Structures are given as structure tokens and as C-alpha cells.
Tab-separated table of C-alpha atoms in Angstrom:
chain	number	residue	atom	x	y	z
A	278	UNK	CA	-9.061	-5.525	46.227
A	279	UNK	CA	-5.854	-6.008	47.779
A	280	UNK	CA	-3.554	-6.081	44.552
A	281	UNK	CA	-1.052	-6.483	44.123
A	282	UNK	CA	-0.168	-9.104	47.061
A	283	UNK	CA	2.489	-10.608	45.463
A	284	UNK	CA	4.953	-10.214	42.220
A	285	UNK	CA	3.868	-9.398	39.284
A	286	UNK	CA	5.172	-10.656	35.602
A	287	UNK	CA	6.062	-7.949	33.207
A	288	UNK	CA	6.244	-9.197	29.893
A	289	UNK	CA	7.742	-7.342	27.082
A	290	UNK	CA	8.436	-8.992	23.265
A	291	UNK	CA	11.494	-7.643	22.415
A	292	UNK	CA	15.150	-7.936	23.948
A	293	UNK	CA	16.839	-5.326	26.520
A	294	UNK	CA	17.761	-1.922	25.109
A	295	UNK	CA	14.901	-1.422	22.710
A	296	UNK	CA	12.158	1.163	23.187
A	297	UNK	CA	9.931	-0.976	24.439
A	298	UNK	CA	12.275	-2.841	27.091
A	299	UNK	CA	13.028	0.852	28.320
A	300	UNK	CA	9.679	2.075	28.444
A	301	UNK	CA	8.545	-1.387	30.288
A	302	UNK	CA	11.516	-0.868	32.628
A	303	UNK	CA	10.227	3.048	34.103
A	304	UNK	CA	7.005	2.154	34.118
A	305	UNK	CA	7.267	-1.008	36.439
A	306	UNK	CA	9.559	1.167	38.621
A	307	UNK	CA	7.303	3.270	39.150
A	308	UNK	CA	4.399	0.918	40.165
A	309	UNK	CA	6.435	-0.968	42.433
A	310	UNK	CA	7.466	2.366	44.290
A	311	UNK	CA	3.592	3.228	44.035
A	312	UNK	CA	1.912	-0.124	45.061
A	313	UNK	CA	4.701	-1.539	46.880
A	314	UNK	CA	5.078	-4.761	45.201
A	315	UNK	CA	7.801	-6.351	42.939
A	316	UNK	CA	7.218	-5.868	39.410
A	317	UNK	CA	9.396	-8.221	37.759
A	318	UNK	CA	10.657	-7.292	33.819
A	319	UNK	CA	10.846	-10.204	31.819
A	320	UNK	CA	12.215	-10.070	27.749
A	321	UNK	CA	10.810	-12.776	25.953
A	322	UNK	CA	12.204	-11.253	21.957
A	323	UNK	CA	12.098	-13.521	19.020
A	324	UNK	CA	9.295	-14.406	15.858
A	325	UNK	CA	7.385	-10.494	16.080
A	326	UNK	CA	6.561	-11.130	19.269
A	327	UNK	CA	4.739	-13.948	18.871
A	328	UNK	CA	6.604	-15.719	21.665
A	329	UNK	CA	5.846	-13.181	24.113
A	330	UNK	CA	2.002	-12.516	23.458
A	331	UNK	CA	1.093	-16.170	23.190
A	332	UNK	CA	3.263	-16.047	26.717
A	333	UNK	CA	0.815	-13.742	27.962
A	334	UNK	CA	-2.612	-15.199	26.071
A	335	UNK	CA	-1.853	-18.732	27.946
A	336	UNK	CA	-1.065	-17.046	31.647
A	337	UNK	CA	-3.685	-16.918	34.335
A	338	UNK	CA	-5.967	-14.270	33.838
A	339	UNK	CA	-5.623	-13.053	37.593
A	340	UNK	CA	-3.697	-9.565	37.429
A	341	UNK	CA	-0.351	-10.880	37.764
A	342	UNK	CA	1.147	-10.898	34.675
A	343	UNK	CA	0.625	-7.619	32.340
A	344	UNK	CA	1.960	-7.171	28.748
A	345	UNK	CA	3.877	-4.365	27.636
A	346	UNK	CA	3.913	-4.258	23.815
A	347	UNK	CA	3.652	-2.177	20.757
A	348	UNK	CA	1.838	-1.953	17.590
A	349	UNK	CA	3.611	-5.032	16.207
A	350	UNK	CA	1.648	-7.910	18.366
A	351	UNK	CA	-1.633	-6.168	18.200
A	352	UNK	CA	-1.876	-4.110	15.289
A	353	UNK	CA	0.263	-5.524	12.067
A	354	UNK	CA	1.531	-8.991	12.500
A	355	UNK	CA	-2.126	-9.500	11.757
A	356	UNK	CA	-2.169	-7.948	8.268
A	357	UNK	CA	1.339	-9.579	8.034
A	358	UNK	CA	0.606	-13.434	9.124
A	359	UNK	CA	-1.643	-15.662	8.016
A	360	UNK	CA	-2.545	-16.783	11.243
A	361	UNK	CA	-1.132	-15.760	14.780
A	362	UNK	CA	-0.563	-18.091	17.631
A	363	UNK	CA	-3.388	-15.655	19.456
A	364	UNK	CA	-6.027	-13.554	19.572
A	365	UNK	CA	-4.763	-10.004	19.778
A	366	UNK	CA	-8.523	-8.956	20.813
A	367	UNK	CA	-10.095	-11.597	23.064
A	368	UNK	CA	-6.967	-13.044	24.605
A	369	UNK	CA	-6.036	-9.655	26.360
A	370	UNK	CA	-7.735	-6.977	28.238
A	371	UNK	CA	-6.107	-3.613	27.401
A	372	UNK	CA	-5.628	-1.141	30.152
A	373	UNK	CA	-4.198	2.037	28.134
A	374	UNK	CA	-1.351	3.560	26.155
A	375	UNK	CA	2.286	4.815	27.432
A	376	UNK	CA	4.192	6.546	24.597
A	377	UNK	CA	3.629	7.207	20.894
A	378	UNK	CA	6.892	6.508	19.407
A	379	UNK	CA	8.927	7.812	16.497
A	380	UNK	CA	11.522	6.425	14.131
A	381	UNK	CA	14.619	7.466	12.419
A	382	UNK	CA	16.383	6.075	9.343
A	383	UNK	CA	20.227	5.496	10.364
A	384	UNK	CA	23.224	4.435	8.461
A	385	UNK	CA	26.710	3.733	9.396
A	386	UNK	CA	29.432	6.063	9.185
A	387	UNK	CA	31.214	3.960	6.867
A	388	UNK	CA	28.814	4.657	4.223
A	389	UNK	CA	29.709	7.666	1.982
A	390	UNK	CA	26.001	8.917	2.291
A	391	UNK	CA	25.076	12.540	4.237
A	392	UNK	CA	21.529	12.685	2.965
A	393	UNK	CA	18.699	10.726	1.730
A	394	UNK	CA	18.838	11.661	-1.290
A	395	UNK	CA	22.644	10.264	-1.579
A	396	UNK	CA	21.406	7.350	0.290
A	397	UNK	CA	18.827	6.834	-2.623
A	398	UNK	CA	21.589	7.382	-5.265
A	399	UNK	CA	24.183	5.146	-3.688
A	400	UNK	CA	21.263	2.092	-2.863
A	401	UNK	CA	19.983	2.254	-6.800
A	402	UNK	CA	23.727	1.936	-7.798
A	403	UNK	CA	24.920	-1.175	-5.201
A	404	UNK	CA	21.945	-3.394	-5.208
A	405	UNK	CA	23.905	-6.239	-5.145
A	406	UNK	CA	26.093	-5.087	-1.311
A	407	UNK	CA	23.078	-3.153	-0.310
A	408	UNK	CA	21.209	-4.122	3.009
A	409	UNK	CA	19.356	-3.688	6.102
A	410	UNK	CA	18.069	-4.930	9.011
A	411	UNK	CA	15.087	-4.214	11.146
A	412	UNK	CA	13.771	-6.265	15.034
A	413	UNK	CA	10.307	-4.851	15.157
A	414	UNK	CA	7.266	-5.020	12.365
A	415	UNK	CA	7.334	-1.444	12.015
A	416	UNK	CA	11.159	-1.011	11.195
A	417	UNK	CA	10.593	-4.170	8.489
A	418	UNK	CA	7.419	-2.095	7.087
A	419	UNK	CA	9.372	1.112	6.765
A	420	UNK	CA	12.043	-0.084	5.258
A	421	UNK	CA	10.267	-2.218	2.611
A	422	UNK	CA	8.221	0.518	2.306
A	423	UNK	CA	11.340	2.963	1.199
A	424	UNK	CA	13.075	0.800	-0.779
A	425	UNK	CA	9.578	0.102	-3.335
A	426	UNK	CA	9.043	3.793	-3.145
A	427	UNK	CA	12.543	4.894	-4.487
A	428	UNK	CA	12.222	2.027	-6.881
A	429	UNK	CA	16.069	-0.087	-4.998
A	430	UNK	CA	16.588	-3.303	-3.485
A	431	UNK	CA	18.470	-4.568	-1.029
A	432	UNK	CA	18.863	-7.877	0.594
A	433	UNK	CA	16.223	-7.461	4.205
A	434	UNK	CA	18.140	-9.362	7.595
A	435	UNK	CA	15.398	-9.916	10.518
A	436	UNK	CA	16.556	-9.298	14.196
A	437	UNK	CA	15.180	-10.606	17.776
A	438	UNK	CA	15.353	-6.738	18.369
A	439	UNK	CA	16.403	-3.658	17.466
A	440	UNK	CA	19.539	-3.026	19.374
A	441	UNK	CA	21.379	-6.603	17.600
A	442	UNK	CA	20.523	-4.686	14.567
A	443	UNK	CA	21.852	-1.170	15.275
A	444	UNK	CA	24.668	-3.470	16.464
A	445	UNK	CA	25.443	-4.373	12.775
A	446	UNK	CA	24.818	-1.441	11.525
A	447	UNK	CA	27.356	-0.080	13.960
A	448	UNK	CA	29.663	-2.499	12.730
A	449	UNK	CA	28.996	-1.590	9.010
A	450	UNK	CA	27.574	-5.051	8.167
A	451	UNK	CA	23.794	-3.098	6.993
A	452	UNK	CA	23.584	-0.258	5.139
A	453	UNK	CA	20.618	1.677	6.684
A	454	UNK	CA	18.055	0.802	9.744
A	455	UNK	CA	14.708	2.635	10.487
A	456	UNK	CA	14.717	2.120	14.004
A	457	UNK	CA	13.249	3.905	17.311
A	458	UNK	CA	14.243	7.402	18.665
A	459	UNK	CA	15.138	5.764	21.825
A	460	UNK	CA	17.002	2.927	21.009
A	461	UNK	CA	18.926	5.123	18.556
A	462	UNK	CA	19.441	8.481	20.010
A	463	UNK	CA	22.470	7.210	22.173
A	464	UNK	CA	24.403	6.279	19.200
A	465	UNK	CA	23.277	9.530	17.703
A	466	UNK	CA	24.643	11.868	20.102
A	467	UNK	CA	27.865	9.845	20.357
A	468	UNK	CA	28.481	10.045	16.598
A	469	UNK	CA	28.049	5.742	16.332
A	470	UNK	CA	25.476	6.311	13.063
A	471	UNK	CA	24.377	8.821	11.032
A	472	UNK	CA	20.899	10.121	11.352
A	473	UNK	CA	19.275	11.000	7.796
A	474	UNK	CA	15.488	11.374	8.342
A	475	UNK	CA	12.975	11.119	11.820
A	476	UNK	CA	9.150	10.434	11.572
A	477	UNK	CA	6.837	13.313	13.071
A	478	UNK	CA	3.493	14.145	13.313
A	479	UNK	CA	2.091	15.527	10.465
């Protein structure tokens, strides 16, 4: 009764710009407009999110400080890690979903690949110059995940969060990122990367 009476501490895992940051961002407009109260975003990116959520698992468990995360802190860094710094069951109290995201495999236009399956052709071929780069579990897992299915390597770079890596990508220092829709559509429309394959429901 009577919350919020004062700010509230939004935190989210990974930096400004990604999906998650932009998604955390709406949604605490729109409860401060609707309750009235400040709802204050704060990025705490860095280690899959482990920073953030054992931020959250060691704050007061009064209301005032809610968690806005994806599948990376609750779902695989568990399958991933040995041990986490937290509990992703009994140190939080879930209150519901917000989006179901998808993700796109990107490369930069200075790679002389249209397709995937020139992408496949050019990664078996340049092992040795080939990279990528991921800032969220999911982008790591899918890109692993690629590279053992069409039988390539290619030398993996870890990001605080997904917009220093589409950064590089940008740049032409990675050869391909699977990253968010949202964090990558931008650079999509304005012909930054090329877009070679999108997740969808089945």
C-alpha cells in the first residue's frame, strides 16, 4: 500500500543501447507516468550479468529496486558457470515477461559475403583472420553454435554489451555478430552491416 513513495532502482545488466537497456528504458517511462514516481535506469554491464544480478540479490527486498534482465542471468549462465555469484531462483521474485526477442547474424560491409552460405565458404577458408564478437550469453551460444555446425573456427572476442560489439563489427575488426533485432535494426536500415539470417518462430 502506498508504493511507490519514493524512487525506485531499475537495474538492467547490460550497457545503454542494447535491447535490454531500451526495453528497461519504455517500460520505466511508462510506470513513472502511471504511478507518479521516479523510476531511475541504472546499467550495471560487465561478466554476463553477474554484476548486475548479484546487485539486485544483495538489495533490500522492499519494492524499490526491480531487475530488468534476460535469459542470460536466469536461464544459461547457469548451464554455462560452474557456480554463480546468486541464486537465480530464491534471490528474486519474478513479476512477468516484457518482450520475446529475436536475433540476426550481421557482418560488415567490408566482408565480400552476401549470403550465408558465402559466409560459410569464406569462414572455412580464413580461419586464421576469422572472428566475432558477442555481449550477451545468447549471442556467444549462437555463434559457437554456428561455427561447430558448419564445421569453421574463428577466434570468439567477449563484450560488456552488444552495441561495443556491433561497434567493431562496424569498424570491420569482427567478421560476423548474432546480435538483437533492436540493437541492430538501426544499422540495418542505414546500410552500417549486412543482415544475412534473423531467428523466428518456428
Amino acid at each position: 500500500e502506498g508504493w511507490p513513495n519514493k524512487p525506485v532502482r531499475v537495474v538492467i545488466p547490460f550497457g545503454p543501447g542494447s535491447a535490454t537497456d531500451s526495453v528497461a528504458r519504455a517500460v520505466s517511462e511508462e510506470l513513472r507516468t502511471e504511478l507518479g514516481q521516479a523510476f531511475v535506469v541504472e546499467n550495471r554491464a560487465g561478466a554476463n550479468g553477474f554484476i548486475a544480478a548479484e546487485t539486485v540479490a544483495r538489495a533490500a527486498p522492499d519494492g524499490y529496486t526491480l531487475f530488468i534482465t534476460s535469459s542470460t542471468t536466469h536461464t544459461t549462465n547457469q548451464f554455462l558457470f560452474k557456480k554463480l555469484p546468486y541464486d537465480p531462483v530464491n534471490d528474486f521474485i519474478p513479476i512477468g515477461g516484457i518482450i520475446e526477442a529475436y536475433y540476426v547474424m550481421t557482418t560488415p560491409l567490408n566482408l565480400p559475403v552476401s549470403n550465408v552460405s558465402e559466409l560459410v565458404s569464406w569462414l572455412k577458408g580464413n580461419s586464421s583472420k576469422a572472428s566475432y564478437g558477442w555481449g550477451a550469453t545468447i549471442s556467444q551460444i549462437a555463434g559457437t553454435t554456428f561455427l561447430k555446425d558448419i564445421g569453421a573456427s574463428a577466434a570468439g572476442v567477449a563484450y560488456k554489451s552488444s552495441p561495443q560489439a556491433v561497434a567493431d563489427l562496424i569498424g570491420g575488426q569482427l567478421s560476423f555478430v548474432v546480435q538483437d533485432v533492436t540493437t541492430a535494426l538501426a544499422h540495418i536500415r542505414n546500410g552500417r552491416v549486412k543482415a544475412l539470417m534473423v531467428s523466428a518462430p518456428c
